[in-house]
Amino acid sequence: MSIDRTLRSVVRAGAVPLLLMAAAASLPAAAAPGPDFQYVGQDDKVHGLSAPHGCVAAEGGGGRAVTNSGRATAALYREPRCAGAPVAVLRPGTVTPVRPYFASVRFSVTG
């Protein structure tokens, strides 16, 4: 049997996809950088911010789970433009549900 016929029979048998999957599984996984701050909004969409600083509007209205994986403390405000008293303050590494909602977030680096 020629090499060409052998390759065709291997491809037809589905062995190539299995070999590719096995080779891919043996490669080290490269972690893709994710957002520093992520939340599920009242619009049921996931929103993420990378390297946020200062006061940021919560697009879609923050109203569900929040993840603060950045280096800054995140203060959540019910009012736009970070007005009033914060309803929650999330230290770096915090994952928590937030109710009922927040409209803006102030990020400040902690020392």
Short mmCIF file of N, CA and C in Angstrom, two decimals, residues 35 37-49 58-68 76 90 95-103 105:
data_model
loop_
_atom_site.label_atom_id
_atom_site.label_comp_id
_atom_site.label_asym_id
_atom_site.label_seq_id
_atom_site.Cartn_x
_atom_site.Cartn_y
_atom_site.Cartn_z
N PRO A 35 -10.33 40.58 32.27
CA PRO A 35 -10.56 41.92 32.81
C PRO A 35 -10.23 41.97 34.31
N PHE A 37 -11.88 43.90 36.42
CA PHE A 37 -13.15 44.07 37.13
C PHE A 37 -14.24 43.58 36.19
N GLN A 38 -15.09 42.70 36.69
CA GLN A 38 -16.13 42.13 35.84
C GLN A 38 -17.42 42.02 36.64
N TYR A 39 -18.54 42.27 35.96
CA TYR A 39 -19.84 42.17 36.63
C TYR A 39 -20.92 41.80 35.62
N VAL A 40 -21.99 41.23 36.14
CA VAL A 40 -23.16 40.95 35.33
C VAL A 40 -24.14 42.09 35.59
N GLY A 41 -24.52 42.77 34.52
CA GLY A 41 -25.39 43.93 34.65
C GLY A 41 -26.86 43.57 34.73
N GLN A 42 -27.67 44.58 34.97
CA GLN A 42 -29.11 44.41 34.96
C GLN A 42 -29.61 44.05 33.58
N ASP A 43 -28.77 44.27 32.57
CA ASP A 43 -29.10 43.90 31.20
C ASP A 43 -28.75 42.43 30.91
N ASP A 44 -28.33 41.69 31.96
CA ASP A 44 -27.95 40.28 31.85
C ASP A 44 -26.76 40.03 30.94
N LYS A 45 -25.93 41.04 30.75
CA LYS A 45 -24.70 40.89 29.97
C LYS A 45 -23.51 40.97 30.92
N VAL A 46 -22.43 40.29 30.55
CA VAL A 46 -21.20 40.36 31.33
C VAL A 46 -20.40 41.56 30.83
N HIS A 47 -20.00 42.42 31.77
CA HIS A 47 -19.21 43.60 31.45
C HIS A 47 -17.85 43.47 32.11
N GLY A 48 -16.81 43.85 31.43
CA GLY A 48 -15.47 43.76 31.99
C GLY A 48 -14.67 45.00 31.73
N LEU A 49 -13.83 45.35 32.68
CA LEU A 49 -12.95 46.52 32.57
C LEU A 49 -11.51 46.08 32.82
N ALA A 58 -21.12 52.19 35.33
CA ALA A 58 -21.41 50.76 35.22
C ALA A 58 -22.38 50.57 34.05
N GLU A 59 -21.83 50.36 32.87
CA GLU A 59 -22.66 50.15 31.68
C GLU A 59 -23.60 48.99 31.91
N GLY A 60 -24.83 49.13 31.56
CA GLY A 60 -25.81 48.08 31.75
C GLY A 60 -26.35 47.99 33.17
N GLY A 61 -25.88 48.86 34.06
CA GLY A 61 -26.35 48.84 35.44
C GLY A 61 -25.93 47.60 36.19
N GLY A 62 -24.92 47.71 37.02
CA GLY A 62 -24.44 46.56 37.79
C GLY A 62 -25.51 46.06 38.73
N GLY A 63 -25.82 44.79 38.69
CA GLY A 63 -26.88 44.32 39.55
C GLY A 63 -26.79 42.86 39.93
N ARG A 64 -25.70 42.21 39.64
CA ARG A 64 -25.60 40.79 39.97
C ARG A 64 -24.22 40.53 40.59
N ALA A 65 -23.55 39.51 40.15
CA ALA A 65 -22.24 39.13 40.69
C ALA A 65 -21.15 40.08 40.22
N VAL A 66 -20.15 40.29 41.08
CA VAL A 66 -19.03 41.17 40.78
C VAL A 66 -17.73 40.43 41.12
N THR A 67 -16.74 40.57 40.25
CA THR A 67 -15.41 40.02 40.49
C THR A 67 -14.40 41.16 40.37
N ASN A 68 -13.64 41.39 41.44
CA ASN A 68 -12.59 42.41 41.42
C ASN A 68 -11.25 41.69 41.51
N LEU A 76 -18.50 50.72 45.08
CA LEU A 76 -19.70 50.71 44.25
C LEU A 76 -20.68 51.77 44.74
N LEU A 90 -15.13 46.76 47.59
CA LEU A 90 -14.56 45.45 47.28
C LEU A 90 -13.05 45.54 47.19
N VAL A 95 -14.93 38.31 45.13
CA VAL A 95 -16.00 37.83 44.24
C VAL A 95 -17.25 37.77 45.11
N THR A 96 -18.29 38.51 44.71
CA THR A 96 -19.48 38.58 45.57
C THR A 96 -20.72 38.96 44.77
N PRO A 97 -21.89 38.55 45.24
CA PRO A 97 -23.12 39.07 44.64
C PRO A 97 -23.36 40.50 45.15
N VAL A 98 -24.01 41.31 44.35
CA VAL A 98 -24.32 42.69 44.75
C VAL A 98 -25.79 42.93 44.46
N ARG A 99 -26.50 43.40 45.46
CA ARG A 99 -27.92 43.73 45.31
C ARG A 99 -28.21 45.05 45.97
N PRO A 100 -29.10 45.87 45.53
CA PRO A 100 -29.91 45.62 44.35
C PRO A 100 -29.20 46.04 43.06
N TYR A 101 -28.37 47.10 43.06
CA TYR A 101 -27.69 47.53 41.84
C TYR A 101 -26.63 48.57 42.19
N PHE A 102 -25.79 48.88 41.21
CA PHE A 102 -24.87 50.02 41.32
C PHE A 102 -24.76 50.67 39.95
N ALA A 103 -24.56 51.98 39.95
CA ALA A 103 -24.52 52.75 38.70
C ALA A 103 -23.11 53.19 38.33
N VAL A 105 -18.59 53.02 39.66
CA VAL A 105 -17.55 52.39 40.48
C VAL A 105 -16.34 53.31 40.51
#
